[in-house]
Amino acid sequence: MDRQLPDLATLRSYMQFKNPFQNPTQARLQKAQTVWDLRKIAKRRTPKGPFEYTAGAAEGEVGLRRAYEAFRDVEFHPGVLKDVSQIDTGWEVLGTRSEYPFGIAPTGFTRLMHAAGERAGAAAASDFGVPFALSTLGTTSPENVRAAAPEGRLWFQLYMMKERHRSYELVERAAASGFDTLLVTVDTPVAGARHRDKRNGMSFPPQLSLKTILDAAPRPEWWFNFLTTEPLEFAAIRNWDGTVGELLDTMFDPSIDYDDLRKIRELWPGKFVVKGVQNVADAKRLADFGVDAIQLSNHGGRQLDRAPVPFRLLPQVVREVGKDLEIHVDTGIMSGADIVAAVAQGARYTQVGRAYLYGLMAGGEAGVRRMLEILSGEVSRVMRLLGVTSLAELTPEHVTLLDRLEPRA
């Protein structure tokens, strides 16, 4: 083997040092290549209570694990020798173009995850051309969310509260702030049994104790942001002092029925979506009722544990009512491949909740943008690898759902 002294020009090309003055948040986020990477960063930077509220689900969390597994049990079928130099990742969702077939789901207690809260999510979603949904249990008012995203497409998620006038007031405020779509959540007659939150003493606002102080010690930035920004409050509820579970049990109404849904429909001037559908019969009835879309959702596994996995239910619902209304889906979506698989199975639109919050916890608005970069990049790459140039070209033939949970005969 011949040897020689290294050429100085060659040496210089090898010596690529990182900028020591790089923004630490951006440096941290750029290392994240997947949403799961953002989750790891979020866990390091967020107190246990808020992080586990996001990561956890109801009871034994079987439903959430099954949702993740359902997307992992997808086999793709690519086509080759097709020109995919130019692709279109967007289409119309409820009559308005979305640049990607996904958007940010409504999440509660959001400013507990990071002080930037819903403002960060709405601003980032607006720049990416996708919808942002604000929850009834959001920690920023509809008016302030609109101010954060003046040109953004905003949806409002509604819980029907026992005090109906509160729900009606929120509907009117959202409409006045230019929200174009109402998501009425119908899978919460009572709160699910969220054991992690009870074990952690998750409350709103968080209470300082010896346990929380010790937990906060390695996370000074979170506490600095929490203590130096405006006090936490809900858009709909003021001055609550108790656990999250107690709040939800006080709010949620087990008597909600189609008459209540009809009343809200009459009040709302925009698109109307029912979120929380979990069987074909309800999907058919809602199609007859005249909603614009239904969202297959088991609340991220946070209500009834072991409820049907929305992604596995999707093909049946599309066959029965897919020609009558749009089918949206959530729960367990953590990658662009998951989104593409859902679209191939007939979903018009998907929502991400945990993925959004992991990005938010990892780096505020910059973290949400990184999450959107990751998902949008994955959607584009998977489409190209499948050999499709538009969402409309995706069909069930591109996906096989591999069964590990087959119903017993």
mmCIF file of C-alpha atoms in Angstrom:
data_model
loop_
_atom_site.group_PDB
_atom_site.id
_atom_site.type_symbol
_atom_site.label_atom_id
_atom_site.label_comp_id
_atom_site.label_asym_id
_atom_site.label_seq_id
_atom_site.Cartn_x
_atom_site.Cartn_y
_atom_site.Cartn_z
ATOM 1 C CA MET A 1 0.000 0.000 0.000
ATOM 2 C CA ASP A 2 1.530 3.285 -1.110
ATOM 3 C CA ARG A 3 1.547 6.186 1.343
ATOM 4 C CA GLN A 4 1.956 9.918 0.960
ATOM 5 C CA LEU A 5 1.726 13.045 3.060
ATOM 6 C CA PRO A 6 -1.824 14.425 3.062
ATOM 7 C CA ASP A 7 -2.499 17.349 0.795
ATOM 8 C CA LEU A 8 -3.388 20.518 2.780
ATOM 9 C CA ALA A 9 -6.343 21.332 0.525
ATOM 10 C CA THR A 10 -7.712 17.823 1.047
ATOM 11 C CA LEU A 11 -7.219 18.137 4.801
ATOM 12 C CA ARG A 12 -9.150 21.404 4.839
ATOM 13 C CA SER A 13 -12.069 19.759 3.041
ATOM 14 C CA TYR A 14 -12.242 17.118 5.793
ATOM 15 C CA MET A 15 -12.085 19.632 8.631
ATOM 16 C CA GLN A 16 -15.700 20.762 8.906
ATOM 17 C CA PHE A 17 -16.323 22.105 12.405
ATOM 18 C CA LYS A 18 -19.741 22.984 13.750
ATOM 19 C CA ASN A 19 -20.440 26.632 14.519
ATOM 20 C CA PRO A 20 -19.965 26.957 18.313
ATOM 21 C CA PHE A 21 -22.323 29.965 18.313
ATOM 22 C CA GLN A 22 -25.237 28.133 16.674
ATOM 23 C CA ASN A 23 -28.627 28.632 18.287
ATOM 24 C CA PRO A 24 -28.838 25.776 20.830
ATOM 25 C CA THR A 25 -32.548 25.187 20.222
ATOM 26 C CA GLN A 26 -32.056 24.881 16.472
ATOM 27 C CA ALA A 27 -28.988 22.670 16.953
ATOM 28 C CA ARG A 28 -30.981 20.370 19.226
ATOM 29 C CA LEU A 29 -33.965 20.202 16.877
ATOM 30 C CA GLN A 30 -31.938 19.572 13.738
ATOM 31 C CA LYS A 31 -30.629 16.375 15.286
ATOM 32 C CA ALA A 32 -34.195 15.054 15.434
ATOM 33 C CA GLN A 33 -34.900 13.009 12.312
ATOM 34 C CA THR A 34 -38.254 11.572 13.418
ATOM 35 C CA VAL A 35 -41.139 12.503 15.676
ATOM 36 C CA TRP A 36 -39.899 9.810 18.062
ATOM 37 C CA ASP A 37 -36.614 11.747 18.280
ATOM 38 C CA LEU A 38 -38.598 14.862 19.221
ATOM 39 C CA ARG A 39 -40.340 12.811 21.890
ATOM 40 C CA LYS A 40 -36.980 11.949 23.475
ATOM 41 C CA ILE A 41 -36.001 15.621 23.554
ATOM 42 C CA ALA A 42 -39.399 16.572 24.960
ATOM 43 C CA LYS A 43 -39.075 14.063 27.789
ATOM 44 C CA ARG A 44 -35.741 15.541 28.847
ATOM 45 C CA ARG A 45 -37.044 19.102 28.847
ATOM 46 C CA THR A 46 -40.534 18.812 30.334
ATOM 47 C CA PRO A 47 -41.684 18.018 33.877
ATOM 48 C CA LYS A 48 -43.099 14.546 34.396
ATOM 49 C CA GLY A 49 -46.739 15.568 34.861
ATOM 50 C CA PRO A 50 -47.225 17.431 31.555
ATOM 51 C CA PHE A 51 -45.073 14.983 29.590
ATOM 52 C CA GLU A 52 -46.932 11.901 30.831
ATOM 53 C CA TYR A 53 -50.278 13.623 30.318
ATOM 54 C CA THR A 54 -49.287 13.820 26.636
ATOM 55 C CA ALA A 55 -47.700 10.384 26.350
ATOM 56 C CA GLY A 56 -50.286 8.485 28.390
ATOM 57 C CA ALA A 57 -53.708 7.077 27.657
ATOM 58 C CA ALA A 58 -56.590 5.445 29.527
ATOM 59 C CA GLU A 59 -56.383 2.503 31.912
ATOM 60 C CA GLY A 60 -53.807 -0.049 30.701
ATOM 61 C CA GLU A 61 -53.077 1.985 27.525
ATOM 62 C CA VAL A 62 -53.744 -1.078 25.372
ATOM 63 C CA GLY A 63 -55.642 0.956 22.786
ATOM 64 C CA LEU A 64 -52.778 3.364 22.230
ATOM 65 C CA ARG A 65 -50.267 0.551 21.764
ATOM 66 C CA ARG A 66 -52.606 -1.116 19.273
ATOM 67 C CA ALA A 67 -52.900 2.136 17.321
ATOM 68 C CA TYR A 68 -49.121 2.389 16.981
ATOM 69 C CA GLU A 69 -48.934 -1.287 16.014
ATOM 70 C CA ALA A 70 -51.639 -0.885 13.357
ATOM 71 C CA PHE A 71 -49.505 1.618 11.472
ATOM 72 C CA ARG A 72 -46.368 -0.480 11.945
ATOM 73 C CA ASP A 73 -48.245 -3.447 10.476
ATOM 74 C CA VAL A 74 -48.549 -1.747 7.075
ATOM 75 C CA GLU A 75 -46.869 -3.164 4.009
ATOM 76 C CA PHE A 76 -46.402 -0.717 1.112
ATOM 77 C CA HIS A 77 -46.468 -1.743 -2.555
ATOM 78 C CA PRO A 78 -44.384 0.675 -4.656
ATOM 79 C CA GLY A 79 -44.493 1.119 -8.394
ATOM 80 C CA VAL A 80 -41.236 1.785 -10.247
ATOM 81 C CA LEU A 81 -40.001 3.537 -13.393
ATOM 82 C CA LYS A 82 -42.405 6.443 -12.927
ATOM 83 C CA ASP A 83 -41.496 10.113 -13.164
ATOM 84 C CA VAL A 84 -41.903 11.497 -9.649
ATOM 85 C CA SER A 85 -39.722 14.564 -10.056
ATOM 86 C CA GLN A 86 -42.808 16.737 -9.500
ATOM 87 C CA ILE A 87 -45.455 15.752 -6.955
ATOM 88 C CA ASP A 88 -48.478 17.430 -5.366
ATOM 89 C CA THR A 89 -48.836 16.714 -1.657
ATOM 90 C CA GLY A 90 -52.045 18.698 -1.154
ATOM 91 C CA TRP A 91 -55.723 18.721 -2.043
ATOM 92 C CA GLU A 92 -59.031 20.162 -0.859
ATOM 93 C CA VAL A 93 -60.141 19.365 2.663
ATOM 94 C CA LEU A 94 -63.697 20.510 3.361
ATOM 95 C CA GLY A 95 -63.651 22.737 0.298
ATOM 96 C CA THR A 96 -60.352 24.535 0.947
ATOM 97 C CA ARG A 97 -56.880 23.459 -0.134
ATOM 98 C CA SER A 98 -54.543 22.007 2.460
ATOM 99 C CA GLU A 99 -50.911 21.741 1.354
ATOM 100 C CA TYR A 100 -50.672 18.342 3.072
ATOM 101 C CA PRO A 101 -53.320 15.790 4.098
ATOM 102 C CA PHE A 102 -52.722 16.430 7.789
ATOM 103 C CA GLY A 103 -53.035 19.177 10.349
ATOM 104 C CA ILE A 104 -52.733 19.858 14.055
ATOM 105 C CA ALA A 105 -55.302 18.221 16.315
ATOM 106 C CA PRO A 106 -57.039 19.990 19.206
ATOM 107 C CA THR A 107 -55.155 19.458 22.466
ATOM 108 C CA GLY A 108 -56.005 20.510 26.001
ATOM 109 C CA PHE A 109 -53.745 22.137 28.620
ATOM 110 C CA THR A 110 -51.325 23.037 25.828
ATOM 111 C CA ARG A 111 -49.430 25.833 27.590
ATOM 112 C CA LEU A 112 -48.553 23.315 30.293
ATOM 113 C CA MET A 113 -46.396 21.578 27.688
ATOM 114 C CA HIS A 114 -44.643 24.804 26.679
ATOM 115 C CA ALA A 115 -45.461 28.421 27.415
ATOM 116 C CA ALA A 116 -45.705 29.211 23.686
ATOM 117 C CA GLY A 117 -48.790 26.982 23.549
ATOM 118 C CA GLU A 118 -51.440 27.264 20.866
ATOM 119 C CA ARG A 119 -50.000 30.458 19.405
ATOM 120 C CA ALA A 120 -46.926 28.489 18.329
ATOM 121 C CA GLY A 121 -48.996 25.692 16.806
ATOM 122 C CA ALA A 122 -51.315 28.034 14.902
ATOM 123 C CA ALA A 123 -48.489 30.176 13.519
ATOM 124 C CA ALA A 124 -46.458 27.168 12.365
ATOM 125 C CA ALA A 125 -49.475 25.437 10.803
ATOM 126 C CA SER A 126 -50.375 28.626 8.938
ATOM 127 C CA ASP A 127 -46.909 28.852 7.400
ATOM 128 C CA PHE A 128 -47.103 25.204 6.273
ATOM 129 C CA GLY A 129 -50.560 25.682 4.772
ATOM 130 C CA VAL A 130 -52.363 23.169 6.996
ATOM 131 C CA PRO A 131 -55.269 23.595 9.456
ATOM 132 C CA PHE A 132 -54.835 24.138 13.193
ATOM 133 C CA ALA A 133 -57.586 23.064 15.612
ATOM 134 C CA LEU A 134 -58.139 24.765 18.988
ATOM 135 C CA SER A 135 -59.637 22.742 21.848
ATOM 136 C CA THR A 136 -62.359 23.818 24.263
ATOM 137 C CA LEU A 137 -59.723 22.918 26.868
ATOM 138 C CA GLY A 138 -57.098 24.966 25.069
ATOM 139 C CA THR A 139 -55.160 27.523 27.068
ATOM 140 C CA THR A 140 -55.373 30.361 24.548
ATOM 141 C CA SER A 141 -58.566 32.149 23.560
ATOM 142 C CA PRO A 142 -59.954 31.919 20.019
ATOM 143 C CA GLU A 143 -59.272 35.619 19.594
ATOM 144 C CA ASN A 144 -55.592 35.291 20.553
ATOM 145 C CA VAL A 145 -55.107 32.223 18.361
ATOM 146 C CA ARG A 146 -56.474 34.202 15.418
ATOM 147 C CA ALA A 147 -54.081 37.053 16.254
ATOM 148 C CA ALA A 148 -51.165 34.581 16.156
ATOM 149 C CA ALA A 149 -52.214 33.287 12.715
ATOM 150 C CA PRO A 150 -54.050 36.108 10.899
ATOM 151 C CA GLU A 151 -54.113 34.207 7.595
ATOM 152 C CA GLY A 152 -54.223 30.697 9.045
ATOM 153 C CA ARG A 153 -56.958 28.147 8.601
ATOM 154 C CA LEU A 154 -58.420 27.578 12.064
ATOM 155 C CA TRP A 155 -60.845 24.939 13.321
ATOM 156 C CA PHE A 156 -62.538 24.862 16.734
ATOM 157 C CA GLN A 157 -63.141 21.679 18.728
ATOM 158 C CA LEU A 158 -66.207 21.758 20.969
ATOM 159 C CA TYR A 159 -67.130 19.744 24.054
ATOM 160 C CA MET A 160 -70.806 19.958 24.868
ATOM 161 C CA MET A 161 -70.733 21.128 28.464
ATOM 162 C CA LYS A 162 -73.402 20.636 31.100
ATOM 163 C CA GLU A 163 -73.839 24.385 31.143
ATOM 164 C CA ARG A 164 -74.966 24.635 27.539
ATOM 165 C CA HIS A 165 -74.678 28.405 27.379
ATOM 166 C CA ARG A 166 -70.884 28.065 27.742
ATOM 167 C CA SER A 167 -70.767 25.863 24.655
ATOM 168 C CA TYR A 168 -72.977 28.221 22.667
ATOM 169 C CA GLU A 169 -70.833 31.200 23.664
ATOM 170 C CA LEU A 170 -67.664 29.434 22.483
ATOM 171 C CA VAL A 171 -69.263 28.579 19.136
ATOM 172 C CA GLU A 172 -70.158 32.223 18.607
ATOM 173 C CA ARG A 173 -66.681 33.439 19.600
ATOM 174 C CA ALA A 174 -64.982 30.974 17.258
ATOM 175 C CA ALA A 175 -67.220 32.010 14.360
ATOM 176 C CA ALA A 176 -66.582 35.697 15.074
ATOM 177 C CA SER A 177 -62.818 35.006 15.025
ATOM 178 C CA GLY A 178 -62.989 33.482 11.563
ATOM 179 C CA PHE A 179 -62.690 29.781 12.428
ATOM 180 C CA ASP A 180 -64.098 27.936 9.412
ATOM 181 C CA THR A 181 -64.739 24.434 10.805
ATOM 182 C CA LEU A 182 -66.341 23.127 13.993
ATOM 183 C CA LEU A 183 -65.262 19.743 15.394
ATOM 184 C CA VAL A 184 -67.868 18.447 17.845
ATOM 185 C CA THR A 185 -66.349 15.726 20.026
ATOM 186 C CA VAL A 186 -68.875 13.034 20.972
ATOM 187 C CA ASP A 187 -66.817 10.327 22.713
ATOM 188 C CA THR A 188 -66.674 11.986 26.141
ATOM 189 C CA PRO A 189 -69.864 11.298 28.124
ATOM 190 C CA VAL A 190 -67.463 10.920 31.068
ATOM 191 C CA ALA A 191 -63.700 11.193 31.404
ATOM 192 C CA GLY A 192 -61.586 8.124 30.721
ATOM 193 C CA ALA A 193 -59.604 6.596 33.588
ATOM 194 C CA ARG A 194 -56.188 8.191 33.075
ATOM 195 C CA HIS A 195 -54.171 6.492 35.765
ATOM 196 C CA ARG A 196 -50.882 8.204 34.971
ATOM 197 C CA ASP A 197 -52.386 11.612 35.692
ATOM 198 C CA LYS A 198 -53.744 10.502 39.058
ATOM 199 C CA ARG A 199 -50.461 8.914 40.061
ATOM 200 C CA ASN A 200 -48.598 12.077 39.073
ATOM 201 C CA GLY A 201 -51.110 14.390 40.740
ATOM 202 C CA MET A 202 -51.545 16.194 37.422
ATOM 203 C CA SER A 203 -53.505 19.356 38.182
ATOM 204 C CA PHE A 204 -54.315 22.626 36.472
ATOM 205 C CA PRO A 205 -52.494 24.843 37.129
ATOM 206 C CA PRO A 206 -49.582 22.681 38.379
ATOM 207 C CA GLN A 207 -48.979 22.832 42.110
ATOM 208 C CA LEU A 208 -45.517 23.340 43.572
ATOM 209 C CA SER A 209 -44.559 20.594 46.009
ATOM 210 C CA LEU A 210 -41.324 18.957 47.054
ATOM 211 C CA LYS A 211 -41.871 16.349 44.337
ATOM 212 C CA THR A 212 -42.473 18.889 41.565
ATOM 213 C CA ILE A 213 -39.577 21.079 42.725
ATOM 214 C CA LEU A 214 -37.181 18.132 42.558
ATOM 215 C CA ASP A 215 -38.557 17.232 39.136
ATOM 216 C CA ALA A 216 -38.095 20.833 37.988
ATOM 217 C CA ALA A 217 -34.450 21.116 39.011
ATOM 218 C CA PRO A 218 -33.004 19.775 35.719
ATOM 219 C CA ARG A 219 -35.655 21.654 33.673
ATOM 220 C CA PRO A 220 -35.174 25.321 34.620
ATOM 221 C CA GLU A 221 -36.194 26.665 31.203
ATOM 222 C CA TRP A 222 -39.683 25.159 31.464
ATOM 223 C CA TRP A 223 -40.246 26.651 34.903
ATOM 224 C CA PHE A 224 -38.795 30.030 33.923
ATOM 225 C CA ASN A 225 -41.201 30.206 30.983
ATOM 226 C CA PHE A 226 -44.107 29.029 33.113
ATOM 227 C CA LEU A 227 -43.492 31.546 35.912
ATOM 228 C CA THR A 228 -42.733 34.564 33.714
ATOM 229 C CA THR A 229 -45.593 34.362 31.200
ATOM 230 C CA GLU A 230 -49.292 35.098 31.558
ATOM 231 C CA PRO A 231 -51.193 32.895 34.038
ATOM 232 C CA LEU A 232 -52.686 29.691 32.644
ATOM 233 C CA GLU A 233 -56.418 29.653 32.017
ATOM 234 C CA PHE A 234 -58.909 28.012 29.704
ATOM 235 C CA ALA A 235 -60.857 29.770 27.010
ATOM 236 C CA ALA A 236 -64.069 28.459 28.582
ATOM 237 C CA ILE A 237 -63.346 27.926 32.284
ATOM 238 C CA ARG A 238 -61.906 30.273 34.862
ATOM 239 C CA ASN A 239 -60.355 29.635 38.251
ATOM 240 C CA TRP A 240 -60.441 25.833 38.344
ATOM 241 C CA ASP A 241 -58.716 24.266 41.351
ATOM 242 C CA GLY A 242 -58.526 20.482 41.152
ATOM 243 C CA THR A 243 -57.187 17.523 39.223
ATOM 244 C CA VAL A 244 -57.613 17.135 35.491
ATOM 245 C CA GLY A 245 -59.936 14.156 35.963
ATOM 246 C CA GLU A 246 -62.185 16.119 38.317
ATOM 247 C CA LEU A 247 -62.360 18.966 35.835
ATOM 248 C CA LEU A 248 -63.351 16.667 32.974
ATOM 249 C CA ASP A 249 -65.999 14.892 35.035
ATOM 250 C CA THR A 250 -67.449 18.278 35.941
ATOM 251 C CA MET A 251 -67.459 19.467 32.343
ATOM 252 C CA PHE A 252 -68.516 16.479 30.269
ATOM 253 C CA ASP A 253 -72.206 15.748 29.850
ATOM 254 C CA PRO A 254 -73.444 12.134 29.539
ATOM 255 C CA SER A 255 -76.827 13.330 28.258
ATOM 256 C CA ILE A 256 -75.659 14.736 24.896
ATOM 257 C CA ASP A 257 -77.703 13.395 21.978
ATOM 258 C CA TYR A 258 -78.705 14.195 18.397
ATOM 259 C CA ASP A 259 -80.987 17.033 19.518
ATOM 260 C CA ASP A 260 -77.953 18.781 21.020
ATOM 261 C CA LEU A 261 -75.997 18.142 17.848
ATOM 262 C CA ARG A 262 -78.816 19.656 15.785
ATOM 263 C CA LYS A 263 -78.852 22.788 17.944
ATOM 264 C CA ILE A 264 -75.113 23.323 17.511
ATOM 265 C CA ARG A 265 -75.429 22.703 13.775
ATOM 266 C CA GLU A 266 -77.996 25.469 13.562
ATOM 267 C CA LEU A 267 -75.668 27.894 15.365
ATOM 268 C CA TRP A 268 -72.546 27.182 13.299
ATOM 269 C CA PRO A 269 -72.178 28.907 9.894
ATOM 270 C CA GLY A 270 -69.188 26.903 8.600
ATOM 271 C CA LYS A 271 -68.146 23.300 7.987
ATOM 272 C CA PHE A 272 -69.374 20.800 10.573
ATOM 273 C CA VAL A 273 -67.417 17.695 11.628
ATOM 274 C CA VAL A 274 -68.244 15.093 14.281
ATOM 275 C CA LYS A 275 -65.162 13.698 16.013
ATOM 276 C CA GLY A 276 -65.089 10.444 17.943
ATOM 277 C CA VAL A 277 -66.899 8.036 15.592
ATOM 278 C CA GLN A 278 -65.967 4.414 16.369
ATOM 279 C CA ASN A 279 -68.323 2.160 14.402
ATOM 280 C CA VAL A 280 -69.976 1.875 11.001
ATOM 281 C CA ALA A 281 -73.543 2.280 12.287
ATOM 282 C CA ASP A 282 -72.807 5.692 13.818
ATOM 283 C CA ALA A 283 -70.974 6.718 10.647
ATOM 284 C CA LYS A 284 -74.075 5.907 8.581
ATOM 285 C CA ARG A 285 -76.397 7.791 10.915
ATOM 286 C CA LEU A 286 -74.170 10.875 10.865
ATOM 287 C CA ALA A 287 -73.998 10.740 7.079
ATOM 288 C CA ASP A 288 -77.810 10.790 7.025
ATOM 289 C CA PHE A 289 -77.751 13.640 9.573
ATOM 290 C CA GLY A 290 -75.833 15.736 7.063
ATOM 291 C CA VAL A 291 -72.436 16.461 8.579
ATOM 292 C CA ASP A 292 -69.633 17.530 6.254
ATOM 293 C CA ALA A 293 -67.160 14.982 7.633
ATOM 294 C CA ILE A 294 -66.694 12.459 10.396
ATOM 295 C CA GLN A 295 -63.460 11.910 12.259
ATOM 296 C CA LEU A 296 -62.675 8.324 13.199
ATOM 297 C CA SER A 297 -61.090 8.713 16.607
ATOM 298 C CA ASN A 298 -60.841 6.951 19.947
ATOM 299 C CA HIS A 299 -59.485 10.145 21.520
ATOM 300 C CA GLY A 300 -55.911 8.974 21.217
ATOM 301 C CA GLY A 301 -56.717 5.989 23.420
ATOM 302 C CA ARG A 302 -57.574 8.391 26.243
ATOM 303 C CA GLN A 303 -61.251 7.532 26.764
ATOM 304 C CA LEU A 304 -62.318 3.873 26.430
ATOM 305 C CA ASP A 305 -59.262 1.655 26.471
ATOM 306 C CA ARG A 306 -59.361 -1.138 23.850
ATOM 307 C CA ALA A 307 -61.844 0.772 21.696
ATOM 308 C CA PRO A 308 -61.490 0.113 17.946
ATOM 309 C CA VAL A 309 -58.303 1.429 16.368
ATOM 310 C CA PRO A 310 -59.447 4.175 13.944
ATOM 311 C CA PHE A 311 -56.970 3.231 11.222
ATOM 312 C CA ARG A 312 -58.185 -0.388 11.234
ATOM 313 C CA LEU A 313 -61.808 0.787 11.130
ATOM 314 C CA LEU A 314 -61.126 3.172 8.237
ATOM 315 C CA PRO A 315 -61.585 0.791 5.248
ATOM 316 C CA GLN A 316 -65.011 -0.374 6.471
ATOM 317 C CA VAL A 317 -66.290 3.151 7.004
ATOM 318 C CA VAL A 318 -64.957 4.341 3.645
ATOM 319 C CA ARG A 319 -66.796 1.507 1.896
ATOM 320 C CA GLU A 320 -70.084 2.390 3.587
ATOM 321 C CA VAL A 321 -70.149 6.213 3.593
ATOM 322 C CA GLY A 322 -67.019 7.399 1.793
ATOM 323 C CA LYS A 323 -69.029 8.660 -1.182
ATOM 324 C CA ASP A 324 -71.325 10.718 1.054
ATOM 325 C CA LEU A 325 -68.868 12.704 3.168
ATOM 326 C CA GLU A 326 -65.194 13.128 3.989
ATOM 327 C CA ILE A 327 -63.558 10.647 6.352
ATOM 328 C CA HIS A 328 -60.891 12.026 8.680
ATOM 329 C CA VAL A 329 -58.813 9.960 11.099
ATOM 330 C CA ASP A 330 -56.502 10.361 14.078
ATOM 331 C CA THR A 331 -54.799 8.338 16.854
ATOM 332 C CA GLY A 332 -51.363 6.756 16.623
ATOM 333 C CA ILE A 333 -50.064 8.867 13.720
ATOM 334 C CA MET A 334 -46.360 9.518 14.252
ATOM 335 C CA SER A 335 -44.884 9.636 10.751
ATOM 336 C CA GLY A 336 -45.530 10.702 7.193
ATOM 337 C CA ALA A 337 -45.727 7.021 6.242
ATOM 338 C CA ASP A 338 -48.682 6.673 8.636
ATOM 339 C CA ILE A 339 -50.382 9.620 6.931
ATOM 340 C CA VAL A 340 -49.817 8.219 3.426
ATOM 341 C CA ALA A 341 -51.150 4.822 4.523
ATOM 342 C CA ALA A 342 -54.321 6.448 5.882
ATOM 343 C CA VAL A 343 -54.870 8.401 2.656
ATOM 344 C CA ALA A 344 -54.343 5.224 0.606
ATOM 345 C CA GLN A 345 -57.059 3.580 2.694
ATOM 346 C CA GLY A 346 -59.513 6.388 1.944
ATOM 347 C CA ALA A 347 -58.927 9.102 4.532
ATOM 348 C CA ARG A 348 -59.226 12.629 3.216
ATOM 349 C CA TYR A 349 -57.409 14.151 6.159
ATOM 350 C CA THR A 350 -55.512 13.161 9.289
ATOM 351 C CA GLN A 351 -54.758 14.968 12.549
ATOM 352 C CA VAL A 352 -51.679 14.755 14.750
ATOM 353 C CA GLY A 353 -51.876 15.529 18.459
ATOM 354 C CA ARG A 354 -49.043 13.875 20.351
ATOM 355 C CA ALA A 355 -46.599 14.530 17.495
ATOM 356 C CA TYR A 356 -47.460 18.224 17.698
ATOM 357 C CA LEU A 357 -47.028 18.367 21.474
ATOM 358 C CA TYR A 358 -43.702 16.525 21.352
ATOM 359 C CA GLY A 359 -42.445 19.147 18.923
ATOM 360 C CA LEU A 360 -43.809 21.938 21.112
ATOM 361 C CA MET A 361 -42.167 20.524 24.250
ATOM 362 C CA ALA A 362 -38.892 19.981 22.409
ATOM 363 C CA GLY A 363 -38.542 23.575 21.271
ATOM 364 C CA GLY A 364 -41.618 25.803 21.338
ATOM 365 C CA GLU A 365 -42.657 27.182 17.961
ATOM 366 C CA ALA A 366 -39.353 26.079 16.421
ATOM 367 C CA GLY A 367 -40.099 22.549 17.648
ATOM 368 C CA VAL A 368 -43.554 22.582 16.047
ATOM 369 C CA ARG A 369 -42.001 23.722 12.790
ATOM 370 C CA ARG A 370 -39.446 20.918 13.003
ATOM 371 C CA MET A 371 -42.269 18.413 13.537
ATOM 372 C CA LEU A 372 -44.070 19.757 10.467
ATOM 373 C CA GLU A 373 -40.834 19.625 8.462
ATOM 374 C CA ILE A 374 -40.348 15.990 9.437
ATOM 375 C CA LEU A 375 -43.902 14.897 8.610
ATOM 376 C CA SER A 376 -44.150 16.851 5.359
ATOM 377 C CA GLY A 377 -40.770 15.553 4.226
ATOM 378 C CA GLU A 378 -41.779 11.989 5.011
ATOM 379 C CA VAL A 379 -45.074 12.360 3.124
ATOM 380 C CA SER A 380 -43.215 13.615 0.050
ATOM 381 C CA ARG A 381 -40.558 10.915 0.209
ATOM 382 C CA VAL A 382 -43.001 8.027 0.710
ATOM 383 C CA MET A 383 -45.170 9.240 -2.173
ATOM 384 C CA ARG A 384 -42.148 9.307 -4.483
ATOM 385 C CA LEU A 385 -40.991 5.887 -3.347
ATOM 386 C CA LEU A 386 -44.471 4.508 -4.009
ATOM 387 C CA GLY A 387 -44.367 5.984 -7.504
ATOM 388 C CA VAL A 388 -47.299 8.412 -7.152
ATOM 389 C CA THR A 389 -47.360 12.100 -8.037
ATOM 390 C CA SER A 390 -50.585 13.123 -6.273
ATOM 391 C CA LEU A 391 -52.687 12.103 -3.303
ATOM 392 C CA ALA A 392 -55.503 11.106 -5.656
ATOM 393 C CA GLU A 393 -53.268 8.357 -7.085
ATOM 394 C CA LEU A 394 -53.020 6.637 -3.698
ATOM 395 C CA THR A 395 -55.343 3.615 -3.478
ATOM 396 C CA PRO A 396 -55.792 0.578 -1.238
ATOM 397 C CA GLU A 397 -53.607 -1.329 -3.714
ATOM 398 C CA HIS A 398 -50.625 0.601 -2.364
ATOM 399 C CA VAL A 399 -51.145 -0.769 1.153
ATOM 400 C CA THR A 400 -51.666 -4.142 2.790
ATOM 401 C CA LEU A 401 -52.808 -4.157 6.422
ATOM 402 C CA LEU A 402 -51.057 -7.066 8.090
ATOM 403 C CA ASP A 403 -53.172 -8.703 10.802
ATOM 404 C CA ARG A 404 -51.846 -9.487 14.232
ATOM 405 C CA LEU A 405 -55.284 -9.064 15.872
ATOM 406 C CA GLU A 406 -57.824 -11.119 13.949
ATOM 407 C CA PRO A 407 -61.324 -11.510 15.438
ATOM 408 C CA ARG A 408 -61.970 -15.022 16.663
ATOM 409 C CA ALA A 409 -64.533 -16.854 14.506
#
